[in-house]
Short mmCIF file of C-alpha atoms in Angstrom, two decimals:
data_model
loop_
_atom_site.label_atom_id
_atom_site.label_comp_id
_atom_site.label_asym_id
_atom_site.label_seq_id
_atom_site.Cartn_x
_atom_site.Cartn_y
_atom_site.Cartn_z
CA MET A 225 27.08 -2.37 -9.88
CA HIS A 226 28.01 1.03 -8.45
CA SER A 227 31.04 1.38 -10.75
CA SER A 228 28.88 0.69 -13.84
CA LYS A 229 26.43 3.37 -12.74
CA MET A 230 29.24 5.85 -12.24
CA GLU A 231 30.66 5.09 -15.70
CA SER A 232 27.21 5.54 -17.23
CA VAL A 233 26.83 8.98 -15.62
CA ARG A 234 30.39 9.98 -16.60
CA ALA A 235 29.60 8.98 -20.22
CA ARG A 236 26.47 11.19 -20.19
CA ILE A 237 28.50 14.10 -18.80
CA ARG A 238 31.02 13.77 -21.61
CA GLU A 239 28.17 13.59 -24.15
CA LYS A 240 26.72 16.81 -22.77
CA GLN A 241 30.13 18.44 -22.88
CA GLU A 242 30.49 17.54 -26.53
CA SER A 243 26.91 18.66 -27.29
CA TYR A 244 27.41 22.11 -25.83
CA THR A 245 30.61 22.46 -27.79
CA LEU A 246 28.64 21.72 -30.96
CA TYR A 247 25.78 24.05 -29.93
CA ASN A 248 28.28 26.94 -29.99
CA PHE A 249 25.90 29.25 -28.06
CA GLU A 250 26.70 32.94 -27.86
CA ARG A 251 27.80 34.34 -24.49
CA LEU A 252 24.46 36.11 -24.04
CA GLN A 253 22.58 32.89 -24.73
CA GLU A 254 24.65 31.03 -22.14
CA GLU A 255 23.89 33.77 -19.63
CA ALA A 256 20.20 33.48 -20.46
CA PHE A 257 20.38 29.73 -19.74
CA ALA A 258 22.22 30.29 -16.44
CA SER A 259 19.79 33.00 -15.34
CA PHE A 260 16.78 30.82 -16.20
CA PHE A 261 18.11 27.86 -14.18
CA ASP A 262 18.99 30.05 -11.19
CA LEU A 263 15.58 31.74 -11.10
CA ALA A 264 13.68 28.50 -11.76
CA GLN A 265 15.26 27.11 -8.58
CA GLU A 266 14.84 30.37 -6.62
CA TYR A 267 11.11 30.70 -7.20
CA THR A 268 8.87 27.99 -5.78
CA THR A 269 5.47 28.88 -7.17
CA LEU A 270 4.16 28.05 -10.64
CA ASP A 271 3.07 31.64 -11.26
CA ASN A 272 6.62 32.93 -10.76
CA LEU A 273 8.01 30.18 -12.98
CA TYR A 274 5.52 31.22 -15.73
CA LEU A 275 6.84 34.78 -15.46
CA VAL A 276 10.47 33.65 -15.63
CA CYS A 277 9.77 31.59 -18.74
CA ALA A 278 8.12 34.52 -20.51
CA LEU A 279 10.48 37.27 -19.42
CA VAL A 280 13.96 35.74 -19.91
CA PRO A 281 13.78 35.97 -23.77
CA LYS A 282 12.30 39.46 -23.39
CA GLU A 283 15.11 40.79 -21.14
CA PHE A 284 18.01 39.10 -22.93
CA PHE A 285 16.92 39.21 -26.62
CA ALA A 286 14.03 41.72 -26.79
CA LEU A 287 11.71 38.90 -27.92
CA ASP A 288 8.10 38.86 -26.72
CA THR A 289 6.63 35.53 -25.71
CA ARG A 290 3.41 33.80 -24.72
CA LEU A 291 3.21 30.65 -22.57
CA TYR A 292 0.30 28.30 -23.25
CA LEU A 293 -0.47 25.15 -21.22
CA LEU A 294 -2.75 22.27 -21.99
CA ASP A 295 -5.89 21.82 -19.87
CA GLN A 296 -6.68 18.60 -18.05
CA ASP A 297 -8.49 17.31 -21.13
CA GLY A 298 -5.18 17.43 -23.05
CA LYS A 299 -6.78 19.25 -25.96
CA THR A 300 -7.43 22.91 -25.02
CA LEU A 301 -4.60 25.41 -24.80
CA SER A 302 -4.86 28.14 -22.15
CA LEU A 303 -2.76 31.30 -22.20
CA MET A 304 -1.07 31.42 -18.79
CA CYS A 305 1.45 34.25 -19.14
CA SER A 306 2.90 36.73 -21.64
CA SER A 307 5.92 39.05 -21.62
CA THR A 308 3.58 42.01 -22.30
CA ASN A 309 0.77 41.45 -19.74
CA GLY A 310 2.35 39.09 -17.19
CA LEU A 311 -0.03 36.52 -15.72
CA GLU A 312 -3.12 36.34 -17.91
CA LYS A 313 -6.62 36.49 -16.53
CA ASP A 314 -8.31 35.64 -19.80
CA PHE A 315 -7.03 32.13 -20.62
CA SER A 316 -8.76 32.17 -23.99
CA ALA A 317 -6.76 35.20 -25.18
CA GLY A 318 -3.70 34.81 -27.32
CA ASN A 319 -3.01 33.91 -30.93
CA PRO A 320 -5.74 31.67 -32.39
CA GLU A 321 -3.19 30.26 -34.79
CA VAL A 322 -1.38 28.56 -31.93
CA VAL A 323 -2.34 24.89 -31.73
CA VAL A 324 -0.73 21.77 -30.33
CA GLN A 325 1.78 20.21 -32.70
CA GLU A 326 4.63 17.78 -32.21
CA ASP A 327 7.23 19.97 -34.01
CA PRO A 328 8.04 23.73 -34.02
CA TYR A 329 6.24 25.81 -36.66
CA PHE A 330 5.72 29.39 -37.85
CA THR A 331 2.46 31.36 -37.80
CA ASP A 332 2.06 34.63 -39.73
CA SER A 333 3.75 36.57 -36.96
CA SER A 334 5.45 34.15 -34.55
CA TYR A 335 7.50 31.02 -34.00
CA VAL A 336 5.82 28.29 -31.86
CA ILE A 337 7.64 25.48 -30.04
CA PRO A 338 6.06 22.54 -28.17
CA ILE A 339 6.84 22.37 -24.42
CA ARG A 340 7.71 18.78 -23.53
CA GLY A 341 7.76 17.29 -20.07
CA ASN A 342 10.32 14.85 -18.65
CA ARG A 343 9.02 11.47 -19.73
CA ALA A 344 11.49 9.61 -17.50
CA VAL A 345 10.21 11.38 -14.37
CA GLY A 346 6.57 10.88 -15.33
CA GLU A 347 7.05 7.09 -15.80
CA LEU A 348 8.27 6.75 -12.22
CA LEU A 349 5.03 8.07 -10.76
CA PRO A 350 2.50 5.57 -9.38
CA PHE A 351 -0.44 7.83 -10.29
CA GLN A 352 -1.70 9.37 -13.54
CA HIS A 353 0.80 12.02 -14.50
CA LEU A 354 0.94 14.92 -16.94
CA LYS A 355 1.15 14.26 -20.67
CA GLU A 356 4.42 14.46 -22.61
CA ILE A 357 3.47 17.75 -24.33
CA LEU A 358 2.58 20.27 -21.61
CA GLY A 359 1.81 23.24 -23.86
CA MET A 360 3.25 25.59 -26.49
CA PHE A 361 5.73 28.49 -26.25
CA GLU A 362 5.15 31.31 -28.74
CA ILE A 363 7.94 33.81 -29.62
CA PHE A 364 7.35 36.90 -31.73
CA SER A 365 7.95 38.66 -34.00
CA ALA A 366 9.06 35.87 -36.30
CA GLU A 367 11.14 38.07 -38.56
CA LYS A 368 13.45 38.92 -35.64
CA ILE A 369 14.44 35.29 -35.07
CA SER A 370 17.53 34.02 -36.88
CA GLU A 371 18.16 30.34 -37.59
CA GLN A 372 20.76 30.18 -34.82
CA GLN A 373 18.30 31.80 -32.39
CA ARG A 374 15.63 29.30 -33.36
CA PHE A 375 17.95 26.47 -32.36
CA PHE A 376 18.70 28.19 -29.03
CA LEU A 377 15.02 28.84 -28.37
CA GLU A 378 14.14 25.23 -28.97
CA LYS A 379 16.76 24.16 -26.44
CA PHE A 380 15.51 26.87 -24.06
CA THR A 381 11.93 25.64 -24.41
CA ASN A 382 13.10 22.10 -23.60
CA ARG A 383 14.46 23.47 -20.28
CA ILE A 384 11.15 25.23 -19.70
CA GLY A 385 9.38 21.91 -20.13
CA TYR A 386 11.62 19.99 -17.71
CA ASN A 387 11.42 22.66 -14.99
CA LEU A 388 7.71 23.22 -15.51
CA HIS A 389 7.06 19.48 -15.34
CA GLN A 390 8.94 19.16 -12.06
CA LYS A 391 7.11 22.12 -10.51
CA GLN A 392 3.76 20.76 -11.62
CA LEU A 393 4.57 17.34 -10.21
CA ILE A 394 5.63 18.92 -6.91
CA HIS A 395 2.33 20.74 -6.70
CA GLN A 396 0.44 17.60 -7.74
CA ASN A 397 2.21 15.68 -4.97
CA LEU A 398 1.45 18.39 -2.43
CA ASN A 399 -2.23 18.26 -3.45
CA HIS A 400 -2.17 14.48 -3.07
CA ILE A 401 -0.67 14.81 0.41
CA LYS A 402 -3.29 17.43 1.42
CA PHE A 403 -6.06 15.17 0.13
CA ILE A 404 -4.66 12.13 1.95
CA ASN A 405 -4.38 14.08 5.19
CA GLN A 406 -7.95 15.28 4.83
CA LEU A 407 -9.10 11.74 3.95
CA VAL A 408 -7.38 10.36 7.08
CA ALA A 409 -9.11 13.03 9.22
CA ASP A 410 -12.45 12.10 7.60
CA ILE A 411 -11.86 8.39 8.16
CA ASP A 412 -10.99 9.01 11.79
CA HIS A 413 -14.11 11.12 12.27
CA ASN A 414 -16.58 9.14 10.14
CA VAL A 415 -15.33 5.55 10.33
CA ILE A 416 -13.01 4.78 13.26
CA SER A 417 -14.77 6.83 15.94
CA PRO A 418 -18.33 5.68 15.03
CA ASN A 419 -17.01 2.11 14.92
CA LEU A 420 -16.47 2.33 18.69
CA TYR A 421 -20.23 2.49 19.18
CA TYR A 422 -20.44 -1.17 18.12
CA ARG A 423 -18.75 -2.05 21.38
CA LEU A 424 -21.57 -0.39 23.25
CA PHE A 425 -24.11 -2.18 21.05
CA LEU A 426 -22.44 -5.56 21.80
CA LYS A 427 -22.55 -4.83 25.53
CA LYS A 428 -26.28 -4.06 25.26
CA LEU A 429 -26.84 -7.25 23.29
CA LYS A 430 -25.03 -9.26 25.92
CA LYS A 431 -27.18 -7.68 28.62
CA SER A 432 -30.32 -8.43 26.61
CA ILE A 433 -29.31 -12.11 26.27
CA LYS A 434 -28.81 -12.32 30.04
CA GLU A 435 -32.28 -10.87 30.57
CA GLU A 436 -33.73 -13.48 28.27
CA ALA A 437 -31.85 -16.15 30.20
CA ALA A 438 -33.56 -14.85 33.36
CA ILE A 439 -36.93 -15.16 31.64
CA GLN A 440 -36.06 -18.74 30.67
CA GLU A 441 -35.20 -19.41 34.31
CA LYS A 442 -38.67 -18.19 35.36
CA VAL A 443 -40.24 -20.55 32.83
CA ARG A 444 -38.17 -23.37 34.38
CA GLU A 445 -39.55 -22.50 37.77
CA LEU A 446 -43.10 -22.70 36.38
CA VAL A 447 -42.33 -26.09 34.85
CA SER A 448 -41.21 -27.31 38.26
CA PHE A 449 -44.79 -26.70 39.47
CA CYS A 450 -46.26 -28.82 36.73
CA PRO A 451 -48.01 -31.24 39.11
CA GLU A 452 -50.31 -28.36 40.05
CA ILE A 453 -50.95 -27.39 36.42
CA ASP A 454 -52.86 -29.35 33.81
CA ASP A 455 -50.77 -31.56 31.52
CA ARG A 456 -51.49 -29.57 28.36
CA THR A 457 -50.25 -26.29 29.90
CA CYS A 458 -47.24 -28.06 31.34
CA GLN A 459 -46.29 -29.43 27.91
CA LYS A 460 -46.49 -25.94 26.39
CA LEU A 461 -44.27 -24.50 29.12
CA ARG A 462 -41.66 -27.21 28.43
CA GLU A 463 -41.74 -26.39 24.74
CA ILE A 464 -41.32 -22.67 25.47
CA TYR A 465 -38.45 -23.41 27.83
CA HIS A 466 -36.54 -25.47 25.26
CA ALA A 467 -37.28 -22.98 22.47
CA LEU A 468 -35.93 -20.16 24.62
CA GLY A 469 -32.81 -22.25 25.39
CA ASN A 470 -32.15 -22.93 21.71
CA ASN A 471 -32.77 -19.32 20.76
CA LEU A 472 -30.46 -18.05 23.53
CA GLU A 473 -27.71 -20.40 22.55
CA ALA A 474 -27.89 -19.29 18.89
CA GLN A 475 -28.00 -15.61 19.90
CA ASP A 476 -25.02 -15.94 22.21
CA GLU A 477 -23.00 -17.71 19.54
CA SER A 478 -23.87 -14.99 17.03
CA ARG A 479 -22.88 -12.34 19.60
CA LYS A 480 -19.50 -14.01 20.15
CA GLU A 481 -18.91 -14.15 16.40
CA MET A 482 -19.83 -10.49 16.09
CA GLU A 483 -17.46 -9.62 18.90
CA ARG A 484 -14.62 -11.55 17.23
CA HIS A 485 -15.35 -9.81 13.94
CA TYR A 486 -15.55 -6.41 15.62
CA GLU A 487 -12.23 -6.88 17.42
CA ARG A 488 -10.41 -7.91 14.22
CA THR A 489 -12.02 -5.18 12.12
CA SER A 490 -11.23 -2.54 14.74
CA LEU A 491 -7.66 -3.79 14.98
CA TYR A 492 -7.18 -3.65 11.20
CA LEU A 493 -8.79 -0.22 10.87
CA GLU A 494 -6.57 1.24 13.58
CA THR A 495 -3.49 -0.43 12.21
CA LEU A 496 -3.88 0.39 8.54
CA LEU A 497 -5.42 3.85 8.93
CA ARG A 498 -3.20 5.05 11.75
CA ARG A 499 -2.55 8.77 11.42
CA ASP A 500 1.21 8.34 11.99
CA HIS A 501 1.51 6.20 8.82
CA PHE A 502 0.31 9.11 6.68
CA LYS A 503 2.21 11.74 8.64
CA HIS A 504 5.56 9.97 8.22
CA GLY A 505 4.93 8.35 4.83
CA THR A 506 5.66 4.81 6.09
CA TYR A 507 4.28 2.26 8.51
CA VAL A 508 4.90 3.47 12.08
CA LEU A 509 5.08 0.54 14.50
CA ARG A 510 3.35 0.47 17.85
CA LYS A 511 5.12 -2.40 19.45
CA GLN A 512 3.81 -4.32 22.45
CA ARG A 513 4.72 -7.62 24.04
CA CYS A 514 2.17 -10.26 23.14
CA ASN A 515 1.59 -13.99 22.98
CA PHE A 516 1.72 -14.95 19.27
CA ARG A 517 -0.57 -17.96 19.50
CA THR A 518 -3.41 -16.53 21.57
CA GLU A 519 -3.30 -12.88 20.48
CA ILE A 520 -2.28 -13.11 16.81
CA ILE A 521 -2.36 -16.58 15.22
CA GLU A 522 -5.51 -18.17 16.67
CA PRO A 523 -7.79 -15.11 16.36
CA THR A 524 -6.73 -14.76 12.74
CA LEU A 525 -7.01 -18.50 12.05
CA ALA A 526 -10.54 -18.49 13.51
CA ARG A 527 -11.68 -16.35 10.56
CA TYR A 528 -10.46 -18.96 8.06
CA LEU A 529 -11.41 -22.21 9.78
CA PRO A 530 -14.87 -22.31 8.14
CA GLN A 531 -13.20 -21.93 4.69
CA PHE A 532 -10.63 -24.62 5.51
CA LYS A 533 -13.45 -26.96 6.59
CA GLN A 534 -15.44 -26.18 3.45
CA LYS A 535 -12.44 -27.17 1.30
CA ASP A 536 -11.61 -30.17 3.51
CA ILE A 537 -8.22 -28.74 4.47
CA LYS A 538 -6.90 -30.03 7.75
CA VAL A 539 -5.10 -27.58 10.05
CA ASP A 540 -2.59 -28.40 12.78
CA ASN A 541 0.29 -26.90 14.73
CA ARG A 542 2.29 -30.07 15.43
CA LEU A 543 5.41 -28.45 13.90
CA ASP A 544 5.46 -25.93 16.78
CA GLU A 545 8.79 -26.27 18.57
CA VAL A 546 8.55 -23.30 20.96
CA PRO A 547 6.07 -23.34 23.92
CA ASP A 548 3.77 -20.33 24.04
CA GLU A 549 4.94 -19.54 27.52
CA LEU A 550 8.48 -19.09 26.27
CA LEU A 551 7.73 -16.64 23.53
CA GLU A 552 6.76 -13.01 23.94
CA LEU A 553 8.01 -10.59 21.28
CA GLY A 554 7.60 -6.84 21.02
CA VAL A 555 5.71 -6.38 17.74
CA ASP A 556 2.95 -4.35 16.18
CA LYS A 557 0.14 -6.79 16.88
CA GLY A 558 -2.24 -5.46 14.26
CA LEU A 559 0.30 -5.57 11.42
CA LEU A 560 1.49 -9.06 12.36
CA ALA A 561 -2.12 -10.25 12.45
CA GLN A 562 -2.40 -9.11 8.85
CA VAL A 563 0.76 -11.00 7.97
CA TYR A 564 -0.94 -14.20 9.12
CA ASP A 565 -4.16 -13.07 7.45
CA ASN A 566 -2.28 -13.05 4.11
CA PHE A 567 -0.68 -16.44 4.77
CA PHE A 568 -4.00 -18.11 5.68
CA SER A 569 -5.82 -16.41 2.82
CA ASN A 570 -3.26 -17.82 0.37
CA ALA A 571 -3.51 -21.21 2.07
CA VAL A 572 -7.26 -21.33 1.39
CA LYS A 573 -6.67 -20.57 -2.29
CA TYR A 574 -3.55 -22.61 -3.06
CA THR A 575 -3.47 -25.67 -0.74
CA GLU A 576 -3.69 -28.82 -2.91
CA GLU A 577 -4.25 -32.49 -2.17
CA ILE A 578 -1.13 -34.70 -2.36
CA GLN A 579 -0.35 -38.37 -1.85
CA ASP A 580 1.94 -38.95 1.11
CA GLU A 581 4.64 -41.62 1.43
CA TYR A 582 2.09 -44.11 2.78
CA GLY A 583 -0.23 -43.68 -0.19
CA TYR A 584 -2.84 -41.57 1.62
CA ARG A 585 -4.44 -38.56 -0.08
CA VAL A 586 -4.03 -35.61 2.27
CA LYS A 587 -4.56 -31.86 2.16
CA PHE A 588 -3.47 -29.76 5.09
CA VAL A 589 -2.02 -26.53 6.47
CA SER A 590 0.40 -26.58 9.35
CA TYR A 591 1.85 -23.65 11.25
CA GLY A 592 4.60 -23.46 13.84
CA LYS A 593 7.66 -21.67 15.14
CA LYS A 594 11.21 -22.48 16.17
CA ARG A 595 14.07 -20.59 17.74
CA LEU A 596 17.26 -19.96 15.76
CA LYS A 597 20.12 -19.26 18.15
CA ASP A 598 22.20 -16.13 17.33
CA HIS A 599 20.51 -15.95 13.92
CA PHE A 600 20.80 -12.16 13.60
CA ASP A 601 23.85 -11.53 15.78
CA GLN A 602 25.56 -12.69 18.90
CA GLY A 603 22.88 -12.62 21.59
CA VAL A 604 20.15 -11.85 19.08
CA ASN A 605 18.20 -15.04 18.36
CA GLY A 606 15.73 -15.43 15.52
CA VAL A 607 12.27 -16.88 15.88
CA LYS A 608 11.11 -18.54 12.68
CA PHE A 609 7.36 -18.59 12.10
CA THR A 610 6.14 -20.98 9.39
CA VAL A 611 2.95 -21.75 7.46
CA PHE A 612 3.23 -24.96 5.44
CA THR A 613 0.71 -25.88 2.71
CA THR A 614 0.54 -29.11 0.76
CA GLY A 615 0.75 -28.87 -3.00
CA THR A 616 3.23 -28.72 -5.87
CA PRO A 617 6.63 -27.40 -4.71
CA ILE A 618 7.49 -24.14 -6.36
CA GLU A 619 10.69 -23.64 -8.34
CA VAL A 620 13.61 -22.24 -6.33
CA ASP A 621 14.10 -19.21 -8.64
CA GLU A 622 10.36 -18.44 -8.44
CA GLY A 623 10.53 -18.44 -4.65
CA ASP A 624 12.92 -15.48 -4.85
CA ARG A 625 10.25 -13.48 -6.69
CA LEU A 626 7.08 -14.43 -4.77
CA TYR A 627 7.47 -11.57 -2.37
CA ASP A 628 7.98 -8.97 -5.12
CA GLU A 629 5.23 -6.39 -5.64
CA GLY A 630 2.72 -7.52 -8.27
CA TYR A 631 4.32 -10.94 -8.90
CA ARG A 632 1.96 -13.85 -9.38
CA SER A 633 2.98 -17.41 -9.83
CA PRO A 634 1.96 -19.08 -13.10
CA ALA A 635 0.06 -21.61 -10.96
CA SER A 636 -2.20 -18.76 -9.72
CA GLU A 637 -3.31 -17.71 -13.18
CA PHE A 638 -6.93 -18.68 -12.54
CA LYS A 639 -7.02 -17.56 -8.91
CA ILE A 640 -8.28 -14.17 -7.80
CA GLY A 641 -5.46 -11.96 -6.49
CA THR A 642 -3.24 -8.94 -7.15
CA GLY A 643 0.21 -10.12 -6.15
CA HIS A 644 0.32 -7.58 -3.33
CA GLY A 645 -0.23 -9.76 -0.26
CA LEU A 646 3.18 -11.37 0.07
CA HIS A 647 4.90 -8.06 -0.75
CA PHE A 648 2.95 -6.51 2.14
CA VAL A 649 4.17 -9.37 4.35
CA LYS A 650 7.78 -8.73 3.32
CA HIS A 651 7.52 -5.01 4.00
CA ILE A 652 5.96 -5.47 7.46
CA ILE A 653 8.53 -8.07 8.55
CA GLU A 654 11.45 -6.03 7.29
CA ILE A 655 10.42 -2.93 9.20
CA HIS A 656 10.33 -5.20 12.26
CA GLY A 657 13.97 -6.02 11.47
CA GLY A 658 13.16 -9.50 10.18
CA GLU A 659 13.33 -11.46 6.97
CA VAL A 660 10.97 -13.59 4.84
CA GLY A 661 11.28 -16.55 2.50
CA VAL A 662 9.75 -19.77 1.18
CA GLU A 663 11.18 -23.29 1.24
CA PRO A 664 9.98 -25.75 -1.40
CA GLN A 665 9.62 -29.18 0.22
CA LYS A 666 8.68 -32.67 -0.90
CA TYR A 667 4.98 -32.36 -0.33
CA GLY A 668 4.43 -28.63 -0.50
CA ASN A 669 5.82 -25.21 0.43
CA ASN A 670 6.91 -23.72 3.72
CA PHE A 671 6.36 -19.96 3.90
CA TYR A 672 8.21 -18.30 6.74
CA PHE A 673 9.33 -15.12 8.40
CA ILE A 674 12.00 -14.67 11.04
CA LEU A 675 11.87 -12.01 13.72
CA PRO A 676 14.74 -10.99 16.01
CA GLN A 677 14.47 -11.84 19.71
CA ARG A 678 17.05 -10.52 22.07
CA GLN A 679 17.88 -12.73 25.01
CA ASP A 680 16.29 -10.29 27.41
CA GLN A 681 12.95 -10.75 25.57
CA THR A 682 12.68 -14.42 26.55
CA ALA A 683 9.84 -14.59 29.01
CA VAL A 684 10.89 -17.62 31.14
CA ALA A 685 13.61 -20.27 31.32
CA ASP A 686 13.70 -22.49 28.25
CA ASP A 687 12.91 -25.77 30.00
CA ARG A 688 9.38 -26.63 28.89
CA GLU A 689 8.25 -28.83 26.04
CA ALA A 690 6.33 -27.53 23.13
CA THR A 691 2.93 -29.07 22.50
CA GLY A 692 1.13 -29.41 19.20
CA ARG A 693 -2.30 -30.60 18.15
CA ILE A 694 -4.63 -30.91 15.22
CA ILE A 695 -6.83 -27.79 15.16
CA TRP A 696 -9.33 -29.30 12.76
#
């Protein structure tokens, strides 16, 4: 692979060598090229690059120039710089005969060449980039330009385009970074910090429910004195007592659901919008030792149990081979919770009913974990976490692509999704030093990830039995 790349580059170098031999540029023209490249690297601002573009032909060949660039609309040319006035304040000034065209052309007094950007660089960008034609380069007077000079100036303008494109992209990237940093600060101020007030609200709600429970207790005391109260009043008090009880039970259940939702939302907000991610340009882990089942898997699963029930999908963890007490890993809890969030979300969408070996129709999701001794290295075990879903086993070659960005299985054609979830899983596990995969099996597919566990991370002696149960 590397040798073929090297040969490809060597071939391009030889092609360039032959091209420059054919160009047969004059010594002064070669010096103009060299000076332009040196100065284009030396100056970092766009304004200085504009001046270099306009003044090199002036200083070397006594040719005046004007540099026009296309506006954001891609239709209007603005005069940015000229060899006579320098940086232009009136963008509408210039030669009205200069318009955007694909090929070089003459006006009454000048020669005009399109400035093209580097298409290959633009296609690599994930955001909307500048158009192929960036502007026009006008050289005058036309009668001074020989045919050989026209060829040189066209090549020179190509170099203007490539350097200009790179500078513009650098500035566009810097503006993106500034915007993202500002956005992160706004999110921290306007979203994450105010979100903390919900904790106070939930505490007040809990206190209010306790106060209502105290009122219910007073009603119970009144009911206990019923013999001294007429039957009709006593019956009403009993009804109020039971109504208060039912209402309190419903309120407390709603409060607990709100607390669970708040905790997960807060965890995801902090994890995904962490300032360090944007500062370093990658996910920055905040590792802590945690119990996978109680702190990551079950809280995440709780969000999806109603959907599993609605679709009649059974959930169990009877494939769990490692007791919870034996497993504590140092991981970023918020990011790993989102790994399971993606697995369970996919399970809701793609789990299918199958007929087992006994002829029963079943549809279920099963999760578990097992230890792989010395999986990563001597003394570095692996812990394999799995989520199995019943359905049609995927093809082996397709399994290799499931974790690729944007890939969607043909079976998911009519399902809502972007093909990003499993790629996110892969990225998060890999920055934890782990690996991901999927194992097609007889009755479905086993999605897994493996995390490293050094021997000194094992919490207790490995002498207890794992327990599993049907969750629903």
